[in-house]
Amino acid sequence: MSETKRTKIAQVLKHHAESGIGNTINIKGWVRTKRGNKNVAFIAVNDGSSINSIQVVADLANFSEEVMKLVTTGSCISVNGILVESPGSGQAVEIHAKEIEVYGTADAETYPLQKKGHTLEFLREIAHLRPRTNTFGAVLRIRHHVAFAIHKYFNDRGFYYLHTPIITGSDAEGAGAMFHVTTLDLNNIPKTAEGEVDFKEDFFGKSTNLTVSGQLEGELGAMALSEIYTFGPTFRAENSNTPRHLAEFWMIEPEMAFYDITDNMDLAEDFVKYIIRHVLDHCYDDLEFLQKMYDNELISRLNFVIENNFERLSYTRAIEILTASKQKFEFPVAWGIDLQAEHERYLVEQHFKKPVILTDYPKDIKAFYMKQNDDGKTVRAMDVLFPRIGEIIGGSQREENYEKLKARIAELGIPEKDMWWYLETRKFGTAPHSGFGLGFERMILFVTGMANIRDVIPFPRTPQNAEF
Ligand code: ATP
Ligand code: MN
């Protein structure tokens, strides 16, 4: 085949006037569909650069039957052809093929995506191929744009990207059950004289785990660089089989010196609105596709969230509202309970009909590091609750007082020897500071309108599932 520089299909479709009607171009990609008659074949080719495929028209007089037989749904081809304005509806331009090279065939009998309309459940079983569907193409492109927007947001505001460790020696965060990291021989575990696992023999000489949050280390960064954020994988061995939990997910955790809880809420609200605006500005074709397929209110919901102030109220006030509502909840409401998704969604979807930020939670249901209020009962926590999702962000102002933090650690029975480095930040140059964690996949759920968190990450890890 003659040498022509490849043009991405998105480029061809977007800038067809510039790429030049009448010019010979090359495109490469995977065949989505092939139809036609005995004279001509219409081949839709997609290279992932856009939700839209380009139509390749092949005059069968110019191609051997042998080659055309190999051009089937799922095969990968390279096409040289002339870009022309399309007479058909549905596309502005098409390519009249001069040469076609088949890079890889896809046997029609066995290619799992031969037919359209597979369920999302089935697609999870073929996670190695599902990026080739329109749905996952759209989700993965949006995922990329959100990640990029997050880095841009913080970079533009002088926050530094801090890489916190994935393997941690502290298991005191209390954010969730942890996965052990070990090189010990599980068939021959070394034991101490007391009969316990001898972690001195282990790789790090101590018990280690996969991180459940980068926050504690993030705080160390904020106490030097003022404003940092982390963006990394997070692991929780919780057996919660819900549409909102993964065992491996990504979290963004900004941590800011000199921010109080109000500054923290202002940042969280501005940040999520920025992400949504970025997606509306950069992923409109994909959003329209997802709206048509899965969620007919998607785009209006995204616009609604950026146009309205989030409702801010205390946990205590929220409990009053839930109690006064005549709603039947599966989990009964009383001051002190950890709010369930059903409660959070009632507040957001039924009562306020917009995102809500709850503050000042009972200290017993929140982490040890949150700043204690003067009432002795509540801490300066803030959770951001979204429609369809429930909790999307959890954060707080941190306790910066050495004595109070030390007392709380003792009260909860957390071994001080594991926390000495964290406590030292309060001993040397402590400062008021705040931060929060945004669950990346929960944000992607919200902006894509998808219903299950397994469908917004390329290779989901959930209980009993780590095939791909
Ligand atoms: P939830 O109550 O929903 O289980 P959490 O209170 O345990 O969440 P945090 O420890 O506050 O969560 O974590 C910060 C954010 O990380 C949450 O607001 C959420 O967006 C996200 N998140 C937490 N756990 C998971 C998970 N298992 N899978 C995906 N995202 C998660
Ligand atoms: Mn939380």
Coordinates of C-alpha atoms and ligand atoms in Angstrom, one line a residue:
M1 CA 0.0 0.0 0.0
S2 CA 1.3 3.5 -0.8
E3 CA 2.7 5.6 2.1
T4 CA 0.3 8.3 3.3
K5 CA 0.5 9.9 6.8
R6 CA -2.4 8.8 9.0
T7 CA -5.0 11.4 10.0
K8 CA -7.1 10.7 13.1
I9 CA -10.8 10.3 12.4
A10 CA -11.8 13.0 14.8
Q11 CA -9.5 15.4 12.9
V12 CA -11.0 14.3 9.6
L13 CA -14.5 14.9 10.8
K14 CA -13.8 18.2 12.6
H15 CA -11.6 19.9 10.1
H16 CA -12.7 18.3 6.9
A17 CA -12.6 21.6 5.0
E18 CA -8.9 22.1 6.0
S19 CA -7.9 18.5 5.5
G20 CA -9.1 19.1 2.0
I21 CA -12.0 17.7 0.2
G22 CA -10.5 15.9 -2.8
N23 CA -7.2 15.0 -1.1
T24 CA -6.0 11.5 -0.6
I25 CA -5.8 10.7 3.1
N26 CA -5.1 7.7 5.3
I27 CA -7.2 6.6 8.2
K28 CA -6.7 3.5 10.4
G29 CA -9.1 1.9 12.8
W30 CA -11.6 -0.9 13.7
V31 CA -14.5 -1.7 11.6
R32 CA -17.8 -1.1 13.4
T33 CA -20.2 -2.2 10.7
K34 CA -20.1 -3.1 7.1
R35 CA -23.1 -3.1 4.8
G36 CA -23.8 -2.6 1.1
N37 CA -24.7 -4.6 -2.0
K38 CA -22.9 -6.5 -4.7
N39 CA -21.4 -3.3 -6.1
V40 CA -20.4 -1.3 -3.1
A41 CA -19.5 -1.6 0.5
F42 CA -20.1 1.0 3.2
I43 CA -17.6 0.5 6.1
A44 CA -17.9 2.4 9.3
V45 CA -14.4 2.8 10.9
N46 CA -13.7 4.1 14.4
D47 CA -10.2 4.8 15.9
G48 CA -11.4 5.9 19.3
S49 CA -10.6 9.6 18.7
S50 CA -14.3 10.4 18.6
I51 CA -17.6 8.8 19.2
N52 CA -18.2 9.2 15.5
S53 CA -17.0 6.8 12.9
I54 CA -16.1 7.7 9.4
Q55 CA -17.8 6.1 6.4
V56 CA -15.5 4.4 3.9
V57 CA -17.1 3.6 0.6
A58 CA -15.4 0.8 -1.4
D59 CA -16.3 0.2 -5.0
L60 CA -16.1 -3.6 -5.1
A61 CA -14.9 -3.5 -8.7
N62 CA -11.6 -2.1 -7.4
F63 CA -11.0 -4.7 -4.6
S64 CA -10.5 -8.4 -4.6
E65 CA -13.2 -10.5 -3.0
E66 CA -10.5 -12.1 -0.9
V67 CA -9.6 -8.8 0.8
M68 CA -13.2 -7.7 1.2
K69 CA -14.1 -10.9 3.0
L70 CA -11.6 -10.0 5.7
V71 CA -13.2 -6.6 6.3
T72 CA -15.7 -7.6 9.0
T73 CA -17.0 -6.0 12.2
G74 CA -14.1 -5.9 14.6
S75 CA -11.3 -6.2 12.1
C76 CA -8.6 -3.5 12.0
I77 CA -7.9 -1.8 8.7
S78 CA -5.9 1.0 7.1
V79 CA -7.5 2.9 4.3
N80 CA -6.1 5.2 1.7
G81 CA -8.8 7.1 -0.1
I82 CA -10.2 10.4 -1.3
L83 CA -12.1 12.6 1.1
V84 CA -15.4 13.6 -0.4
E85 CA -18.5 15.4 0.7
S86 CA -21.1 12.7 1.6
P87 CA -24.3 12.7 -0.4
G88 CA -25.9 10.6 2.3
S89 CA -27.4 12.0 5.5
G90 CA -25.7 11.3 8.8
Q91 CA -22.2 12.4 7.9
A92 CA -20.7 15.4 6.2
V93 CA -17.8 13.6 4.6
E94 CA -16.8 10.1 3.6
I95 CA -13.8 8.4 2.1
H96 CA -13.8 6.8 -1.3
A97 CA -11.3 4.0 -0.8
K98 CA -8.4 3.5 -3.2
E99 CA -6.4 1.0 -1.1
I100 CA -7.4 -1.1 1.9
E101 CA -4.9 -3.1 4.1
V102 CA -6.2 -5.5 6.7
Y103 CA -4.1 -5.4 9.8
G104 CA -6.1 -7.9 11.8
T105 CA -9.1 -10.0 11.1
A106 CA -12.0 -10.7 13.6
D107 CA -13.8 -14.0 12.9
A108 CA -17.5 -13.2 12.7
E109 CA -18.4 -16.5 14.4
T110 CA -16.4 -15.8 17.5
Y111 CA -15.9 -12.0 17.9
P112 CA -18.0 -11.2 21.0
L113 CA -18.9 -7.7 19.7
Q114 CA -20.2 -8.9 16.4
K115 CA -23.7 -7.8 17.3
K116 CA -24.8 -4.5 18.9
G117 CA -26.9 -4.1 22.0
H118 CA -25.0 -6.2 24.6
T119 CA -26.0 -5.6 28.2
L120 CA -23.5 -3.7 30.5
E121 CA -23.3 -6.9 32.6
F122 CA -22.2 -8.9 29.7
L123 CA -19.6 -6.3 28.7
R124 CA -18.1 -6.5 32.2
E125 CA -17.2 -10.1 31.3
I126 CA -15.3 -9.0 28.3
A127 CA -13.5 -6.0 29.8
H128 CA -10.6 -6.6 27.4
L129 CA -12.8 -5.8 24.4
R130 CA -15.4 -3.4 25.8
P131 CA -13.3 -0.2 25.1
R132 CA -14.3 -0.8 21.5
T133 CA -18.0 -0.2 22.2
N134 CA -19.5 3.3 21.8
T135 CA -20.4 3.4 25.5
F136 CA -16.9 2.6 26.8
G137 CA -15.2 4.8 24.2
A138 CA -17.3 7.7 25.5
V139 CA -16.8 6.9 29.2
L140 CA -13.0 6.4 28.7
R141 CA -12.6 9.7 26.8
I142 CA -14.6 11.6 29.5
R143 CA -12.5 9.9 32.2
H144 CA -9.4 11.2 30.5
H145 CA -10.8 14.7 30.2
V146 CA -11.8 14.8 33.9
A147 CA -8.3 13.6 35.0
F148 CA -6.8 16.3 32.8
A149 CA -9.2 19.0 34.2
I150 CA -8.3 18.1 37.7
H151 CA -4.6 18.6 37.2
K152 CA -5.2 21.8 35.3
Y153 CA -7.5 23.1 38.0
F154 CA -5.0 22.7 40.8
N155 CA -2.0 23.6 38.7
D156 CA -3.6 26.9 37.7
R157 CA -4.2 27.7 41.4
G158 CA -0.7 27.0 42.6
F159 CA -1.4 23.6 44.2
Y160 CA 1.5 21.0 43.9
Y161 CA 0.9 17.4 42.9
L162 CA 2.3 15.3 45.7
H163 CA 2.9 11.6 45.2
T164 CA 1.9 9.9 48.4
P165 CA 2.9 6.2 48.9
I166 CA 0.8 3.3 47.7
I167 CA 2.3 1.0 50.2
T168 CA 1.9 2.3 53.8
G169 CA 3.2 1.2 57.1
S170 CA 0.4 2.8 59.0
D171 CA -3.0 1.2 59.3
A172 CA -4.4 3.8 61.6
E173 CA -6.3 5.9 59.0
G174 CA -9.5 4.0 59.8
A175 CA -11.0 4.8 56.4
G176 CA -11.6 1.2 55.5
A177 CA -10.4 -2.4 55.7
M178 CA -7.0 -2.8 54.2
F179 CA -5.2 -5.2 51.8
H180 CA -1.9 -6.6 53.3
V181 CA 1.3 -6.3 51.3
T182 CA 3.7 -9.0 52.0
T183 CA 6.5 -11.2 50.5
L184 CA 6.2 -13.8 53.3
D185 CA 5.6 -17.4 52.2
L186 CA 2.0 -17.9 52.9
N187 CA 2.6 -21.6 53.2
N188 CA 5.3 -21.2 55.8
I189 CA 4.6 -18.0 57.8
P190 CA 7.4 -17.1 60.3
K191 CA 6.1 -16.8 63.8
T192 CA 7.4 -15.0 66.9
A193 CA 7.9 -16.8 70.3
E194 CA 4.3 -15.6 71.1
G195 CA 2.9 -17.4 68.1
E196 CA 2.2 -14.2 66.1
V197 CA 3.2 -13.5 62.5
D198 CA 6.8 -12.3 62.6
F199 CA 6.8 -9.2 60.3
K200 CA 10.5 -8.6 61.1
E201 CA 11.0 -11.3 58.5
D202 CA 8.8 -9.5 56.0
F203 CA 10.1 -7.3 53.2
F204 CA 9.8 -4.0 55.1
G205 CA 10.5 -5.5 58.5
K206 CA 7.0 -4.5 59.6
S207 CA 3.4 -5.1 58.6
T208 CA 2.4 -3.1 55.5
N209 CA -0.8 -2.4 53.6
L210 CA -2.1 -0.8 50.4
T211 CA -3.2 2.8 51.1
V212 CA -6.8 3.6 51.8
S213 CA -6.1 7.4 51.5
G214 CA -3.2 9.7 50.9
Q215 CA -4.4 12.2 53.3
L216 CA -2.1 11.8 56.3
E217 CA 1.0 12.1 54.0
G218 CA -0.8 14.9 52.1
E219 CA -1.0 16.9 55.3
L220 CA 2.8 16.6 55.7
G221 CA 3.1 18.1 52.2
A222 CA 0.7 20.9 53.0
M223 CA 2.7 21.8 56.1
A224 CA 5.6 22.8 53.8
L225 CA 4.1 23.7 50.4
S226 CA 0.9 25.2 51.6
E227 CA -1.4 23.7 49.0
I228 CA -1.0 20.2 47.6
Y229 CA -3.1 17.6 46.0
T230 CA -2.8 13.9 45.6
F231 CA -4.3 11.9 42.7
G232 CA -3.7 8.2 43.0
P233 CA -5.1 4.7 43.4
T234 CA -6.7 3.8 46.7
F235 CA -7.6 0.4 48.0
R236 CA -10.3 -0.8 50.3
A237 CA -11.0 -4.4 51.2
E238 CA -14.5 -3.7 52.1
N239 CA -17.1 -6.3 51.1
S240 CA -19.6 -3.7 49.9
N241 CA -21.1 -4.9 46.7
T242 CA -22.8 -1.7 45.8
P243 CA -23.0 0.3 42.5
R244 CA -20.8 2.9 44.2
H245 CA -17.9 1.0 45.7
L246 CA -14.8 -0.5 44.2
A247 CA -11.9 -2.3 46.0
E248 CA -9.5 -0.3 43.9
F249 CA -10.5 3.3 43.0
W250 CA -8.8 6.6 42.4
M251 CA -9.0 9.5 44.8
I252 CA -8.1 13.2 44.6
E253 CA -7.1 14.7 47.9
P254 CA -6.3 18.4 48.1
E255 CA -4.8 19.5 51.4
M256 CA -4.4 23.2 52.3
A257 CA -2.6 25.1 55.0
F258 CA -4.5 28.1 56.3
Y259 CA -7.9 27.0 55.1
D260 CA -10.8 26.7 57.5
I261 CA -13.9 24.6 56.8
T262 CA -15.6 27.4 54.9
D263 CA -12.6 27.8 52.6
N264 CA -12.6 24.0 52.2
M265 CA -16.3 24.0 51.2
D266 CA -15.8 26.9 48.8
L267 CA -12.9 25.0 47.1
A268 CA -14.8 21.7 46.9
E269 CA -17.9 23.4 45.3
D270 CA -15.8 25.4 42.9
F271 CA -13.7 22.4 42.0
V272 CA -16.6 20.0 41.1
K273 CA -18.3 22.7 39.1
Y274 CA -15.1 23.3 37.2
I275 CA -14.9 19.6 36.3
I276 CA -18.5 19.6 35.1
R277 CA -18.0 22.7 33.0
H278 CA -14.8 21.2 31.5
V279 CA -16.7 18.1 30.5
L280 CA -19.5 20.1 29.0
D281 CA -16.9 22.1 27.0
H282 CA -14.8 19.2 25.8
C283 CA -16.9 16.1 25.6
Y284 CA -20.3 17.2 24.2
D285 CA -20.6 14.5 21.6
D286 CA -19.9 11.8 24.1
L287 CA -22.4 13.4 26.6
E288 CA -25.1 13.5 23.9
F289 CA -24.5 9.8 23.1
L290 CA -24.7 8.8 26.8
Q291 CA -27.7 11.0 27.3
K292 CA -29.5 9.3 24.4
M293 CA -28.6 5.8 25.5
Y294 CA -28.7 5.9 29.3
D295 CA -30.0 9.1 31.0
N296 CA -32.2 11.6 29.2
E297 CA -31.7 14.2 31.9
L298 CA -27.9 14.0 31.9
I299 CA -27.0 17.4 30.3
S300 CA -29.7 19.4 32.0
R301 CA -28.6 17.9 35.4
L302 CA -25.0 18.9 34.7
N303 CA -26.0 22.4 33.8
F304 CA -28.3 22.6 36.9
V305 CA -25.4 21.7 39.2
I306 CA -23.1 24.4 37.8
E307 CA -25.8 27.0 37.9
N308 CA -26.9 26.6 41.5
N309 CA -25.3 27.1 44.9
F310 CA -24.9 24.0 46.9
E311 CA -27.1 23.9 50.1
R312 CA -25.0 24.0 53.2
L313 CA -26.3 22.8 56.6
S314 CA -25.3 20.9 59.7
Y315 CA -25.6 17.2 60.2
T316 CA -27.9 18.0 63.1
R317 CA -30.2 20.0 61.0
A318 CA -30.2 17.3 58.4
I319 CA -31.3 14.7 61.0
E320 CA -34.2 17.1 61.9
I321 CA -35.3 17.3 58.3
L322 CA -35.1 13.5 57.8
T323 CA -37.0 12.9 61.1
A324 CA -39.7 15.4 60.1
S325 CA -40.1 13.8 56.7
K326 CA -42.8 11.2 56.4
Q327 CA -40.4 9.1 54.4
K328 CA -40.0 5.3 55.2
F329 CA -36.2 4.5 55.3
E330 CA -34.7 1.1 55.5
F331 CA -32.3 2.4 58.2
P332 CA -34.0 4.4 60.9
V333 CA -32.9 8.0 61.5
A334 CA -31.6 9.2 64.8
W335 CA -28.9 11.7 65.9
G336 CA -25.6 9.8 65.8
I337 CA -26.2 7.5 63.0
D338 CA -23.9 7.3 60.0
L339 CA -26.1 8.5 57.1
Q340 CA -26.9 5.9 54.5
A341 CA -27.1 6.6 50.8
E342 CA -30.9 6.6 51.1
H343 CA -30.8 9.4 53.6
E344 CA -28.3 11.4 51.6
R345 CA -30.3 11.0 48.4
Y346 CA -33.5 12.0 50.1
L347 CA -31.9 15.3 51.2
V348 CA -30.5 16.0 47.8
E349 CA -33.2 14.6 45.5
Q350 CA -36.4 15.1 47.4
H351 CA -35.9 17.9 49.9
F352 CA -33.4 20.4 48.6
K353 CA -33.4 19.2 45.0
K354 CA -29.7 20.2 44.6
P355 CA -26.3 19.2 45.9
V356 CA -25.9 19.5 49.6
I357 CA -22.9 20.0 51.9
L358 CA -23.3 18.7 55.4
T359 CA -21.1 19.8 58.2
D360 CA -20.4 19.2 61.9
Y361 CA -20.9 15.4 62.1
P362 CA -20.9 13.5 65.4
K363 CA -17.3 12.8 66.3
D364 CA -17.9 9.1 66.9
I365 CA -18.7 8.4 63.3
K366 CA -15.8 10.4 61.9
A367 CA -12.0 10.0 61.8
F368 CA -9.7 10.9 64.6
Y369 CA -8.0 13.8 62.8
M370 CA -11.0 16.0 62.4
K371 CA -11.1 19.3 64.3
Q372 CA -13.2 19.1 67.4
N373 CA -15.9 21.6 67.9
D374 CA -16.5 23.3 71.3
D375 CA -19.7 21.3 71.9
G376 CA -17.5 18.2 72.6
K377 CA -19.9 16.2 70.5
T378 CA -19.2 17.1 66.9
V379 CA -16.3 17.6 64.5
R380 CA -15.7 20.0 61.7
A381 CA -16.4 17.5 58.9
M382 CA -18.0 18.2 55.6
D383 CA -19.5 15.8 53.1
V384 CA -20.6 16.8 49.7
L385 CA -23.7 14.9 48.6
F386 CA -24.8 14.6 44.9
P387 CA -28.0 13.5 43.2
R388 CA -27.9 9.8 42.1
I389 CA -24.6 9.3 43.9
G390 CA -24.9 10.3 47.6
E391 CA -21.5 11.1 49.1
I392 CA -19.0 12.3 46.4
I393 CA -16.6 14.1 48.7
G394 CA -15.7 13.6 52.3
G395 CA -13.5 16.2 54.0
S396 CA -12.8 18.3 57.1
Q397 CA -10.8 20.9 58.9
R398 CA -8.1 19.0 60.6
E399 CA -7.3 19.1 64.3
E400 CA -4.2 21.2 64.6
N401 CA -3.9 21.2 68.4
Y402 CA -1.3 18.8 69.6
E403 CA -2.9 18.0 72.9
K404 CA -6.4 17.5 71.6
L405 CA -5.2 15.3 68.8
K406 CA -3.0 13.2 71.1
A407 CA -5.9 12.8 73.5
R408 CA -8.3 11.7 70.7
I409 CA -5.7 9.1 69.4
A410 CA -5.4 7.7 72.9
E411 CA -9.2 7.7 73.4
L412 CA -9.6 5.6 70.3
G413 CA -6.8 3.2 71.2
I414 CA -4.7 4.0 68.2
P415 CA -1.0 3.1 69.0
E416 CA 0.9 6.4 69.2
K417 CA 4.0 4.6 68.0
D418 CA 2.3 4.4 64.5
M419 CA 1.4 8.1 64.5
W420 CA 4.5 9.8 65.9
W421 CA 5.4 11.4 62.6
Y422 CA 1.8 12.7 62.1
L423 CA 1.7 14.1 65.6
E424 CA 5.0 15.9 65.0
T425 CA 3.4 18.2 62.4
R426 CA 1.3 19.5 65.3
K427 CA 4.4 19.8 67.5
F428 CA 6.6 21.7 65.0
G429 CA 5.0 24.7 63.4
T430 CA 1.4 23.5 63.4
A431 CA -1.1 25.5 61.3
P432 CA -4.9 25.5 60.8
H433 CA -5.5 23.4 57.7
S434 CA -8.2 21.5 55.8
G435 CA -8.7 19.1 53.0
F436 CA -11.0 16.6 51.3
G437 CA -11.2 13.5 49.2
L438 CA -13.1 13.3 45.9
G439 CA -13.8 9.8 44.7
F440 CA -12.7 9.9 41.0
E441 CA -15.1 7.2 39.8
R442 CA -18.0 8.7 41.7
M443 CA -17.4 11.9 39.8
I444 CA -17.2 10.0 36.5
L445 CA -20.5 8.2 37.4
F446 CA -22.1 11.6 37.9
V447 CA -20.8 13.2 34.7
T448 CA -21.5 10.2 32.5
G449 CA -24.9 9.3 33.8
M450 CA -23.8 5.7 34.1
A451 CA -25.5 3.8 37.0
N452 CA -22.8 1.3 38.1
I453 CA -19.2 2.2 39.2
R454 CA -18.0 -1.0 37.5
D455 CA -18.8 0.7 34.2
V456 CA -16.7 3.8 34.6
I457 CA -13.3 2.3 35.3
P458 CA -11.4 0.2 32.6
F459 CA -10.8 -2.8 34.8
P460 CA -13.0 -2.9 37.9
R461 CA -11.8 -4.6 41.1
T462 CA -14.6 -5.8 43.2
P463 CA -15.0 -8.8 45.6
Q464 CA -14.4 -12.1 43.7
N465 CA -13.4 -10.2 40.5
A466 CA -9.9 -9.4 39.2
E467 CA -9.9 -11.2 35.9
F468 CA -8.5 -8.5 33.6
Ligands
ATP1 P1 -18.9 5.7 51.7 O1 -19.5 6.1 53.0 O2 -19.7 6.1 50.5 O3 -18.5 4.3 51.7 P2 -16.5 6.8 52.8 O4 -17.1 7.7 53.8 O5 -16.0 5.5 53.3 O6 -17.5 6.5 51.6 P3 -14.2 8.5 52.5 O7 -13.3 7.7 53.3 O8 -14.7 9.8 53.0 O9 -15.4 7.5 51.9 O10 -13.5 8.7 51.0 C1 -13.6 9.9 50.2 C2 -14.3 9.7 49.0 O11 -13.8 8.5 48.2 C3 -15.8 9.4 49.1 O12 -16.5 10.6 49.3 C4 -16.1 8.7 47.9 O13 -16.3 9.6 46.8 C5 -14.9 7.9 47.5 N1 -15.0 6.5 47.9 C6 -14.9 6.0 49.2 N2 -14.9 4.6 49.2 C7 -15.0 4.3 47.9 C8 -15.1 3.0 47.2 N3 -15.0 1.9 47.9 N4 -15.2 3.0 45.8 C9 -15.2 4.2 45.2 N5 -15.1 5.4 45.7 C10 -15.0 5.5 47.1
MN2 MN -16.7 9.9 53.8

